[in-house]
Tab-separated table of C-alpha atoms and ligand atoms in Angstrom:
chain	number	residue	atom	x	y	z
A	402	MET	CA	0.000	0.000	0.000
A	403	ASN	CA	1.473	3.379	-0.986
A	404	THR	CA	1.857	6.569	1.063
A	405	PRO	CA	1.184	9.409	-1.422
A	406	ILE	CA	1.075	12.247	1.124
A	407	CYS	CA	4.348	11.256	2.800
A	408	ASP	CA	6.009	10.744	-0.593
A	409	PHE	CA	4.953	14.192	-1.799
A	410	VAL	CA	6.197	15.986	1.319
A	411	ARG	CA	9.495	14.072	1.340
A	412	ALA	CA	10.111	14.938	-2.330
A	413	TYR	CA	9.182	18.562	-1.705
A	414	ARG	CA	11.632	18.755	1.170
A	415	GLU	CA	14.410	17.271	-0.951
A	416	LYS	CA	13.876	19.791	-3.770
A	417	ASN	CA	14.896	22.541	-1.346
A	418	ILE	CA	12.318	24.956	-2.779
A	419	ILE	CA	12.104	28.525	-1.466
A	420	ARG	CA	8.939	28.418	0.654
A	421	GLY	CA	7.171	31.618	-0.322
A	422	HIS	CA	4.100	30.206	1.419
A	423	MET	CA	2.793	29.404	4.889
A	424	PRO	CA	3.686	28.219	7.540
A	425	GLY	CA	5.861	30.999	8.919
A	426	HIS	CA	8.706	28.703	9.945
A	427	LYS	CA	9.512	28.233	6.193
A	428	GLY	CA	10.704	24.715	6.842
A	429	ARG	CA	13.612	25.932	8.981
A	430	GLU	CA	14.360	23.386	11.715
A	431	ILE	CA	13.935	24.705	15.239
A	432	LEU	CA	11.801	21.970	16.739
A	433	GLY	CA	12.850	19.410	14.140
A	434	MET	CA	9.617	18.644	12.290
A	435	GLU	CA	9.258	21.939	10.367
A	436	PRO	CA	10.687	20.732	7.009
A	437	MET	CA	7.825	18.186	6.826
A	438	ASP	CA	5.163	20.713	7.772
A	439	ILE	CA	3.636	22.221	4.649
A	440	THR	CA	0.328	23.724	3.625
A	441	GLU	CA	-2.027	23.178	0.687
A	442	ILE	CA	0.475	24.138	-2.035
A	443	GLN	CA	0.159	22.991	-5.636
A	444	GLY	CA	0.289	19.221	-5.819
A	445	ALA	CA	-0.413	18.799	-2.094
A	446	ASP	CA	-4.191	18.494	-2.665
A	447	SER	CA	-6.801	20.085	-0.405
A	448	LEU	CA	-8.371	18.163	2.470
A	449	TYR	CA	-11.957	19.250	1.910
A	450	GLU	CA	-11.857	19.164	-1.923
A	451	ALA	CA	-9.532	16.190	-2.202
A	452	ASP	CA	-8.856	14.877	-5.684
A	453	GLY	CA	-5.119	14.179	-5.529
A	454	ILE	CA	-2.745	12.663	-2.983
A	455	ILE	CA	-5.140	13.068	-0.037
A	456	ARG	CA	-7.949	11.373	-1.932
A	457	GLU	CA	-5.588	8.563	-2.921
A	458	SER	CA	-4.557	8.100	0.715
A	459	GLU	CA	-8.185	8.206	1.887
A	460	LYS	CA	-8.945	5.497	-0.675
A	461	ASN	CA	-6.253	3.370	0.986
A	462	ALA	CA	-7.901	3.954	4.359
A	463	SER	CA	-11.320	3.163	2.846
A	464	PHE	CA	-9.927	-0.130	1.594
A	465	LEU	CA	-8.578	-0.950	5.063
A	466	PHE	CA	-11.859	-0.101	6.814
A	467	GLY	CA	-14.080	-1.608	4.110
A	468	CYS	CA	-16.221	1.533	3.785
A	469	PRO	CA	-15.870	5.169	2.631
A	470	THR	CA	-13.394	6.745	5.062
A	471	PHE	CA	-12.403	10.404	5.377
A	472	TYR	CA	-9.575	12.036	7.290
A	473	SER	CA	-9.855	14.582	10.054
A	474	THR	CA	-6.872	16.411	11.500
A	475	GLU	CA	-8.979	17.740	14.375
A	476	GLY	CA	-9.978	14.602	16.160
A	477	SER	CA	-13.274	12.858	16.665
A	478	SER	CA	-14.518	16.176	18.051
A	479	GLN	CA	-14.665	17.557	14.498
A	480	CYS	CA	-16.193	14.319	13.179
A	481	ILE	CA	-18.906	14.338	15.866
A	482	ARG	CA	-19.998	17.835	14.800
A	483	ALA	CA	-19.987	16.705	11.179
A	484	MET	CA	-22.029	13.587	12.044
A	485	VAL	CA	-24.695	15.631	13.818
A	486	PHE	CA	-24.827	18.029	10.874
A	487	LEU	CA	-25.177	15.125	8.416
A	488	ALA	CA	-27.875	13.517	10.567
A	489	MET	CA	-29.863	16.743	10.520
A	490	GLN	CA	-29.471	17.054	6.735
A	491	TRP	CA	-30.639	13.460	6.418
A	492	ALA	CA	-33.600	14.111	8.728
A	493	GLY	CA	-34.578	17.073	6.538
A	494	LYS	CA	-34.473	14.924	3.405
A	495	GLN	CA	-36.538	12.203	5.089
A	496	ARG	CA	-38.999	14.801	6.405
A	497	LYS	CA	-38.276	13.690	9.954
A	498	LYS	CA	-38.197	15.845	13.076
A	499	PRO	CA	-34.733	17.259	13.956
A	500	LEU	CA	-34.546	14.928	16.945
A	501	ILE	CA	-31.686	12.662	17.996
A	502	ALA	CA	-31.878	9.943	20.646
A	503	ALA	CA	-28.537	9.637	22.415
A	504	GLY	CA	-26.929	7.577	25.134
A	505	ARG	CA	-26.450	9.987	28.017
A	506	ASN	CA	-22.667	9.379	28.269
A	507	VAL	CA	-21.905	11.582	25.241
A	508	HIS	CA	-18.656	13.487	24.856
A	509	LYS	CA	-19.247	17.237	25.245
A	510	ALA	CA	-18.611	17.759	21.499
A	511	PHE	CA	-21.996	16.145	20.870
A	512	VAL	CA	-23.796	18.637	23.125
A	513	THR	CA	-22.240	21.678	21.442
A	514	ALA	CA	-22.947	20.111	18.039
A	515	ALA	CA	-26.615	19.673	19.000
A	516	ALA	CA	-26.744	23.317	20.125
A	517	MET	CA	-25.222	24.548	16.877
A	518	ALA	CA	-27.458	22.329	14.746
A	519	GLY	CA	-30.484	23.367	16.831
A	520	CYS	CA	-31.666	19.793	17.249
A	521	ASP	CA	-33.479	18.296	20.211
A	522	VAL	CA	-32.092	15.314	22.090
A	523	GLU	CA	-33.940	12.527	23.896
A	524	TRP	CA	-31.583	10.878	26.372
A	525	LEU	CA	-31.210	7.183	26.969
A	526	TYR	CA	-29.983	6.928	30.581
A	527	PRO	CA	-27.506	4.412	32.013
A	528	GLY	CA	-29.088	1.203	33.254
A	529	GLU	CA	-28.853	-0.440	36.663
A	530	GLY	CA	-25.216	-0.811	37.724
A	531	GLU	CA	-23.860	1.597	35.085
A	532	SER	CA	-22.028	4.797	36.035
A	533	TYR	CA	-22.651	8.153	34.348
A	534	LEU	CA	-19.730	7.316	32.025
A	535	SER	CA	-21.520	4.330	30.492
A	536	CYS	CA	-24.728	3.645	28.620
A	537	CYS	CA	-25.008	0.259	26.938
A	538	PRO	CA	-28.728	-0.397	26.428
A	539	THR	CA	-29.827	-3.838	25.255
A	540	ALA	CA	-31.108	-3.991	21.687
A	541	ALA	CA	-34.641	-4.535	23.037
A	542	ASP	CA	-34.437	-1.489	25.334
A	543	ALA	CA	-33.008	0.643	22.534
A	544	GLU	CA	-35.777	-0.478	20.181
A	545	ALA	CA	-38.491	0.321	22.717
A	546	PHE	CA	-36.959	3.755	23.330
A	547	LEU	CA	-36.758	4.516	19.605
A	548	ALA	CA	-40.312	3.340	19.022
A	549	GLU	CA	-41.520	5.650	21.790
A	550	THR	CA	-39.435	8.754	21.006
A	551	LYS	CA	-39.372	8.471	17.177
A	552	PRO	CA	-36.051	10.233	16.551
A	553	ALA	CA	-34.413	10.641	13.160
A	554	ALA	CA	-31.142	9.219	14.500
A	555	LEU	CA	-29.629	7.345	17.402
A	556	TYR	CA	-26.201	8.360	18.708
A	557	LEU	CA	-24.224	5.949	20.862
A	558	THR	CA	-20.771	6.093	22.425
A	559	SER	CA	-19.169	2.689	22.117
A	560	PRO	CA	-16.622	1.843	23.447
A	561	ASP	CA	-16.986	4.301	26.310
A	562	TYR	CA	-14.117	5.728	28.325
A	563	LEU	CA	-14.241	2.801	30.751
A	564	GLY	CA	-14.114	0.184	27.988
A	565	HIS	CA	-17.759	-0.919	27.801
A	566	MET	CA	-19.017	-1.808	24.353
A	567	ALA	CA	-22.702	-1.736	23.410
A	568	ASP	CA	-24.492	-4.388	21.333
A	569	ILE	CA	-24.071	-2.361	18.135
A	570	GLU	CA	-25.177	-5.245	15.921
A	571	GLY	CA	-28.479	-5.759	17.748
A	572	ILE	CA	-29.116	-2.037	18.039
A	573	ALA	CA	-28.292	-1.506	14.343
A	574	ASN	CA	-30.959	-4.086	13.466
A	575	ALA	CA	-33.488	-2.228	15.612
A	576	CYS	CA	-32.534	1.058	13.907
A	577	LYS	CA	-32.941	-0.459	10.454
A	578	LYS	CA	-36.363	-1.810	11.386
A	579	LEU	CA	-37.518	1.639	12.524
A	580	GLY	CA	-35.765	3.705	9.814
A	581	VAL	CA	-33.478	5.415	12.338
A	582	LEU	CA	-29.954	6.494	11.346
A	583	LEU	CA	-27.325	4.936	13.643
A	584	MET	CA	-24.317	7.140	14.499
A	585	VAL	CA	-21.550	5.767	16.689
A	586	ASP	CA	-18.875	7.662	18.568
A	587	ASN	CA	-16.157	5.027	18.218
A	588	ALA	CA	-13.413	7.458	19.274
A	589	HIS	CA	-11.853	4.731	21.438
A	590	GLY	CA	-12.290	1.881	18.975
A	591	ALA	CA	-10.452	2.487	15.669
A	592	TYR	CA	-8.450	-0.690	16.354
A	593	LEU	CA	-11.622	-2.816	16.540
A	594	ARG	CA	-11.532	-3.104	12.743
A	595	PHE	CA	-8.236	-5.012	12.942
A	596	LEU	CA	-9.431	-7.759	15.296
A	597	GLN	CA	-10.402	-11.165	13.964
A	598	PRO	CA	-13.373	-10.949	13.580
A	599	SER	CA	-13.767	-7.188	13.330
A	600	LEU	CA	-15.770	-5.535	16.123
A	601	HIS	CA	-15.770	-2.166	14.391
A	602	PRO	CA	-19.185	-0.407	14.456
A	603	MET	CA	-19.227	-0.078	10.646
A	604	ASP	CA	-18.926	-3.853	10.366
A	605	LEU	CA	-21.721	-4.287	12.902
A	606	GLY	CA	-24.241	-2.134	11.044
A	607	ALA	CA	-23.646	1.527	11.973
A	608	ASP	CA	-24.537	4.080	9.277
A	609	ILE	CA	-21.876	6.581	10.220
A	610	CYS	CA	-19.126	6.554	12.795
A	611	CYS	CA	-16.030	8.403	13.952
A	612	ASP	CA	-12.731	6.960	15.188
A	613	SER	CA	-9.936	8.868	16.898
A	614	ALA	CA	-7.141	7.154	14.975
A	615	HIS	CA	-4.723	8.787	17.410
A	616	LYS	CA	-6.227	7.099	20.486
A	617	THR	CA	-5.505	3.474	19.566
A	618	LEU	CA	-3.547	3.414	16.297
A	619	PRO	CA	0.010	4.590	15.581
A	620	VAL	CA	-1.150	8.075	14.468
A	621	LEU	CA	-0.294	11.561	15.738
A	622	THR	CA	-2.669	13.322	18.144
A	623	GLY	CA	-5.560	14.873	16.225
A	624	GLY	CA	-5.704	12.248	13.465
A	625	ALA	CA	-9.204	10.791	13.097
A	626	TYR	CA	-11.542	9.113	10.615
A	627	LEU	CA	-15.146	9.665	9.655
A	628	HIS	CA	-16.665	6.528	8.126
A	629	ALA	CA	-20.017	6.244	6.373
A	630	ARG	CA	-21.990	3.329	4.986
A	631	GLU	CA	-21.567	3.090	1.194
A	632	GLY	CA	-24.258	5.170	-0.525
A	633	MET	CA	-25.517	6.772	2.709
A	634	PHE	CA	-24.030	10.212	1.979
A	635	SER	CA	-22.159	11.534	-1.038
A	636	GLU	CA	-18.452	12.259	-0.754
A	637	LYS	CA	-19.251	15.937	-1.281
A	638	GLU	CA	-21.780	15.970	1.581
A	639	ILE	CA	-19.279	14.419	3.988
A	640	LYS	CA	-16.402	16.699	3.006
A	641	ASN	CA	-18.689	19.709	3.283
A	642	ALA	CA	-19.860	18.656	6.762
A	643	LEU	CA	-16.269	18.191	7.950
A	644	SER	CA	-15.155	21.486	6.432
A	645	LEU	CA	-17.815	23.409	8.375
A	646	PHE	CA	-16.103	22.467	11.633
A	647	GLY	CA	-12.465	22.339	10.583
A	648	SER	CA	-9.651	24.760	10.032
A	649	THR	CA	-8.869	25.797	6.453
A	650	SER	CA	-5.246	24.972	7.342
A	651	PRO	CA	-5.261	21.254	8.163
A	652	SER	CA	-2.034	19.883	9.610
A	653	TYR	CA	0.067	18.056	7.035
A	654	LEU	CA	2.042	16.445	9.851
A	655	ILE	CA	-1.171	14.764	11.004
A	656	LEU	CA	-2.160	13.942	7.415
A	657	GLN	CA	1.239	12.320	6.886
A	658	SER	CA	0.798	10.246	10.001
A	659	LEU	CA	-2.655	9.041	8.857
A	660	ASP	CA	-1.106	8.265	5.472
A	661	ALA	CA	1.932	6.498	6.921
A	662	ALA	CA	-0.281	4.406	9.200
A	663	ASN	CA	-2.101	2.761	6.260
A	664	PRO	CA	0.580	0.248	5.216
A	665	ILE	CA	1.278	-0.506	8.887
A	666	LEU	CA	-2.409	-1.155	9.520
A	667	ALA	CA	-2.422	-3.552	6.567
A	668	GLU	CA	0.531	-5.413	8.094
A	669	PRO	CA	1.956	-5.945	10.782
A	670	PHE	CA	-0.622	-4.124	12.974
A	671	PRO	CA	-3.325	-6.861	12.964
A	672	ARG	CA	-0.777	-9.486	14.037
A	673	MET	CA	0.678	-7.235	16.737
A	674	LEU	CA	-2.830	-6.384	17.924
A	675	SER	CA	-3.767	-10.017	18.259
A	676	ASP	CA	-0.622	-10.633	20.384
A	677	THR	CA	-1.431	-7.599	22.547
A	678	VAL	CA	-5.013	-8.676	23.127
A	679	SER	CA	-3.806	-12.159	24.199
A	680	SER	CA	-1.171	-10.666	26.533
A	681	LEU	CA	-3.738	-8.296	28.002
A	682	GLN	CA	-6.195	-11.129	28.611
A	683	LEU	CA	-3.445	-12.942	30.485
A	684	LEU	CA	-2.510	-9.840	32.468
A	685	LYS	CA	-6.183	-9.324	33.367
A	686	SER	CA	-6.368	-12.852	34.739
A	687	TYR	CA	-3.164	-12.361	36.813
A	688	LEU	CA	-4.615	-9.139	38.186
A	689	GLN	CA	-7.901	-10.804	39.088
A	690	ASP	CA	-5.940	-13.584	40.816
A	691	VAL	CA	-4.346	-11.050	43.169
A	692	GLY	CA	-7.679	-9.373	43.951
A	693	TYR	CA	-8.187	-6.647	41.360
A	694	VAL	CA	-11.716	-5.992	40.173
A	695	LEU	CA	-11.815	-4.958	36.517
A	696	ALA	CA	-14.523	-3.332	34.424
A	697	GLY	CA	-15.462	-3.287	30.747
A	698	ASN	CA	-15.485	-5.751	27.861
A	699	GLU	CA	-13.229	-3.893	25.450
A	700	PRO	CA	-10.281	-6.062	24.365
A	701	MET	CA	-7.592	-3.370	24.552
A	702	LYS	CA	-8.470	-1.380	27.645
A	703	LEU	CA	-7.599	-2.089	31.241
A	704	THR	CA	-10.049	-0.472	33.659
A	705	VAL	CA	-9.483	-1.073	37.351
A	706	LEU	CA	-12.187	-0.467	39.944
A	707	ALA	CA	-9.786	0.953	42.489
A	708	LYS	CA	-11.869	0.910	45.683
A	709	PRO	CA	-12.253	-2.874	46.053
A	710	TYR	CA	-8.418	-2.984	46.010
A	711	GLY	CA	-8.303	-0.404	48.806
A	712	TYR	CA	-7.455	2.768	46.871
A	713	THR	CA	-9.270	5.680	45.373
A	714	GLY	CA	-8.604	5.906	41.644
A	715	PHE	CA	-6.549	9.051	42.308
A	716	ASP	CA	-4.352	7.268	44.883
A	717	MET	CA	-3.869	4.217	42.697
A	718	ALA	CA	-2.923	6.403	39.714
A	719	GLN	CA	-0.439	8.267	41.925
A	720	ALA	CA	1.093	5.001	43.145
A	721	LEU	CA	1.504	3.865	39.538
A	722	ARG	CA	2.963	7.262	38.609
A	723	GLU	CA	5.568	6.896	41.343
A	724	ASP	CA	6.457	3.579	39.712
A	725	GLY	CA	6.909	5.280	36.325
A	726	VAL	CA	3.500	4.436	34.804
A	727	GLU	CA	1.122	7.214	33.738
A	728	CYS	CA	-2.511	6.193	33.271
A	729	GLU	CA	-4.952	7.506	30.655
A	730	PHE	CA	-7.615	8.522	33.134
A	731	CYS	CA	-8.491	8.277	36.798
A	732	ASP	CA	-11.292	9.488	38.988
A	733	ALA	CA	-12.309	8.587	42.517
A	734	ASP	CA	-13.386	5.103	41.419
A	735	HIS	CA	-11.464	4.110	38.301
A	736	VAL	CA	-8.018	3.871	36.796
A	737	VAL	CA	-8.017	3.435	33.027
A	738	LEU	CA	-4.925	2.234	31.188
A	739	MET	CA	-4.753	1.969	27.431
A	740	PRO	CA	-2.192	-0.627	26.391
A	741	GLY	CA	-1.603	-1.236	22.695
A	742	PRO	CA	0.636	-3.005	20.210
A	743	MET	CA	3.292	-0.335	20.675
A	744	LEU	CA	3.575	-1.108	24.413
A	745	ASP	CA	4.982	-4.291	25.864
A	746	ILE	CA	2.650	-5.699	28.537
A	747	GLY	CA	4.155	-9.087	29.263
A	748	ARG	CA	4.097	-10.224	32.898
A	749	GLU	CA	7.600	-8.941	33.616
A	750	THR	CA	7.160	-5.485	32.106
A	751	ARG	CA	7.035	-2.301	34.191
A	752	LEU	CA	3.322	-1.773	33.615
A	753	SER	CA	2.381	-5.284	34.718
A	754	GLN	CA	4.789	-5.304	37.637
A	755	ALA	CA	3.636	-1.906	38.872
A	756	LEU	CA	0.096	-3.279	39.115
A	757	LEU	CA	0.964	-6.738	40.359
A	758	LEU	CA	3.273	-5.470	43.104
A	759	LEU	CA	0.919	-2.762	44.343
A	760	LYS	CA	0.001	-3.645	47.909
A	761	ARG	CA	-3.650	-4.589	48.383
A	762	ARG	CA	-5.458	-2.769	51.187
A	763	PRO	CA	-8.858	-3.170	52.849
A	764	ALA	CA	-11.580	-2.283	50.367
A	765	ILE	CA	-13.072	1.224	50.417
A	766	GLN	CA	-16.861	0.997	50.677
A	767	ALA	CA	-17.936	4.531	49.594
A	768	GLN	CA	-19.922	4.429	46.364
A	769	PRO	CA	-20.068	7.061	43.604
A	770	PRO	CA	-23.323	9.005	43.085
A	771	ARG	CA	-25.887	7.129	41.009
A	772	PRO	CA	-26.747	8.618	37.606
A	773	PHE	CA	-29.902	10.733	37.834
A	774	ARG	CA	-32.363	12.420	35.451
A	775	PRO	CA	-32.319	16.201	35.739
A	776	GLU	CA	-35.409	18.241	34.879
A	777	ARG	CA	-35.229	19.709	31.368
A	778	VAL	CA	-36.263	23.374	31.271
A	779	LEU	CA	-34.784	24.859	28.062
A	780	SER	CA	-33.531	23.387	24.798
A	781	ILE	CA	-29.756	22.827	24.640
A	782	ARG	CA	-29.484	25.606	22.075
A	783	ASP	CA	-31.556	28.158	24.006
A	784	ALA	CA	-29.573	27.453	27.178
A	785	MET	CA	-26.202	27.626	25.484
A	786	PHE	CA	-26.927	30.951	23.778
A	787	ALA	CA	-28.731	32.513	26.766
A	788	ASP	CA	-27.294	35.381	28.827
A	789	SER	CA	-25.260	33.437	31.363
A	790	GLU	CA	-22.644	33.589	34.103
A	791	TRP	CA	-20.093	31.491	36.003
A	792	ILE	CA	-20.969	30.668	39.604
A	793	PRO	CA	-19.490	28.338	42.241
A	794	ALA	CA	-20.940	24.840	41.792
A	795	GLU	CA	-21.858	24.750	45.499
A	796	ARG	CA	-24.302	27.645	44.934
A	797	SER	CA	-25.811	26.318	41.705
A	798	GLU	CA	-28.806	24.379	43.060
A	799	GLY	CA	-31.992	25.377	41.258
A	800	ARG	CA	-30.192	27.154	38.398
A	801	ILE	CA	-30.298	26.117	34.716
A	802	LEU	CA	-27.035	24.988	33.163
A	803	SER	CA	-25.791	26.979	30.156
A	804	TYR	CA	-22.484	25.554	28.827
A	805	VAL	CA	-21.752	21.960	29.760
A	806	THR	CA	-19.405	21.823	32.711
A	807	VAL	CA	-17.142	18.827	32.485
A	808	GLY	CA	-13.809	17.552	33.615
A	809	CYS	CA	-11.697	16.514	30.625
A	810	PRO	CA	-11.020	13.633	30.342
A	811	PRO	CA	-13.620	12.124	30.242
A	812	ALA	CA	-15.573	15.215	29.010
A	813	VAL	CA	-18.909	13.529	29.740
A	814	PRO	CA	-21.458	16.018	31.116
A	815	ILE	CA	-23.163	15.276	34.436
A	816	VAL	CA	-25.838	17.861	33.661
A	817	VAL	CA	-26.605	19.018	30.122
A	818	SER	CA	-27.300	22.576	28.931
A	819	GLY	CA	-30.915	23.547	29.572
A	820	GLU	CA	-31.333	21.230	32.581
A	821	ARG	CA	-32.036	22.385	36.143
A	822	ILE	CA	-29.228	21.715	38.594
A	823	GLY	CA	-30.764	19.784	41.468
A	824	ARG	CA	-29.375	18.700	44.840
A	825	GLU	CA	-28.117	15.411	43.327
A	826	ALA	CA	-26.250	17.355	40.650
A	827	VAL	CA	-24.534	19.584	43.214
A	828	ALA	CA	-23.489	16.469	45.148
A	829	ALA	CA	-22.183	14.918	41.909
A	830	PHE	CA	-20.245	18.103	41.033
A	831	ARG	CA	-18.635	17.905	44.482
A	832	TYR	CA	-17.785	14.214	44.071
A	833	PHE	CA	-16.273	14.687	40.609
A	834	GLY	CA	-14.320	17.808	41.578
A	835	ILE	CA	-16.273	20.356	39.511
A	836	ASP	CA	-16.072	23.620	41.422
A	837	SER	CA	-17.748	26.123	39.098
A	838	CYS	CA	-20.444	25.990	36.464
A	839	HIS	CA	-21.940	28.202	33.824
A	840	VAL	CA	-25.633	28.938	34.315
A	841	VAL	CA	-28.378	30.960	32.662
A	842	LYS	CA	-28.745	34.385	34.360
A	843	GLU	CA	-31.911	34.771	36.433
B	53	PLP	C1	-15.860	9.075	23.850
B	53	PLP	C2	-15.099	10.192	23.220
B	53	PLP	N1	-15.586	10.764	22.111
B	53	PLP	C3	-14.928	11.766	21.491
B	53	PLP	C4	-13.754	12.248	21.977
B	53	PLP	C5	-13.049	13.361	21.257
B	53	PLP	O1	-11.998	12.814	20.543
B	53	PLP	P1	-10.787	13.688	19.989
B	53	PLP	O2	-9.901	13.951	21.151
B	53	PLP	O3	-10.170	12.798	18.956
B	53	PLP	O4	-11.348	14.925	19.405
B	53	PLP	C6	-13.203	11.689	23.141
B	53	PLP	C7	-11.945	12.206	23.692
B	53	PLP	O5	-11.387	11.753	24.612
B	53	PLP	C8	-13.894	10.638	23.780
B	53	PLP	O6	-13.432	10.074	24.906
């Protein structure tokens, strides 16, 4: 598989051309990567009107993912906004209401996208035993919810930050039956395509889906994909939707990394991934043997429930940090580690040893707040564009939230714009360390 973007930039660098164009560093090495950092000069194609090397590289990615695939240099965040825009365009064409049903554990990009698109959202709440970071309804529950709320589209986050994956196949069947567009935030699951068999949402029946390539594949931060089912949207519609939310100066460093990843993803990534998943399964069983309680069913994530092992998530993450291991995410209850084919996780490695040698303590009993259903007062859009102010979270009871107030990661809102902040919400803000919030002025 070729790498047309990398080849172009390498050749351009070698020609030693006077760079009478952006960027301002002119290819002069200060940090080291400047010579490879170009802009949309002649021959370099144009991300949102691609018909040259970028299109060729995207075709390679489409071949790898088995469906039309488009690059983003601004993460899944950009793709999520584009997906919501496309869903609303689709709803208009189908003469459906601008209404999306969504699992409540959305990334904040979805909420701002809904505000900008002016669409309404019906929330599917986490089930019994799920935290506010998860929402994996059964196919039957999802179908009943869709039949009752009649949205144009369903938006699910799978895998979620804690490594729970929803039954996308079953839910996709329910969506097809009811004529509902299925969008999946697969930011954490680009690698799922390279498992045997694939667990990627597009292979399980999603209509459109985003992957943060940078989260689980060997790609620079910011690199992402937007995938769509063949024939669902035209190439022009997808490029237009992405361009609405992207810079007119996309990073060629990120484009090169997406391009360079393609031949690696063809081979040896799938083989390396399979080895990693086996090693991680083994590590998970060693950890369970010494008393760890783990969460999630995602094959390449390691989520520890810290309290049964006697730590808060913060303390466990700090203990690992002191042993030279930095986690992806921690909160009071969880520590999330994201291994991958580029990280050795055999039993004797530092990561495994840091966990296995961590002293077990008496379990901590305190439980996190249960997810709750705030009262909806205004639409997301009306609340987000209302006259508003910052106030201390402790004094927010009774007020209506304007911007979503989230810790990032995981960037999952506890209360959504337009909802009234109740006593439970204030307690949850306290628990999750949110000390101020943005509310509609009274
Ligand atoms: C579930 C989920 N969706 C979307 C995003 C946004 O992805 P990106 O950072 O690629 O913009 C994140 C980021 O962490 C995420 O966790």
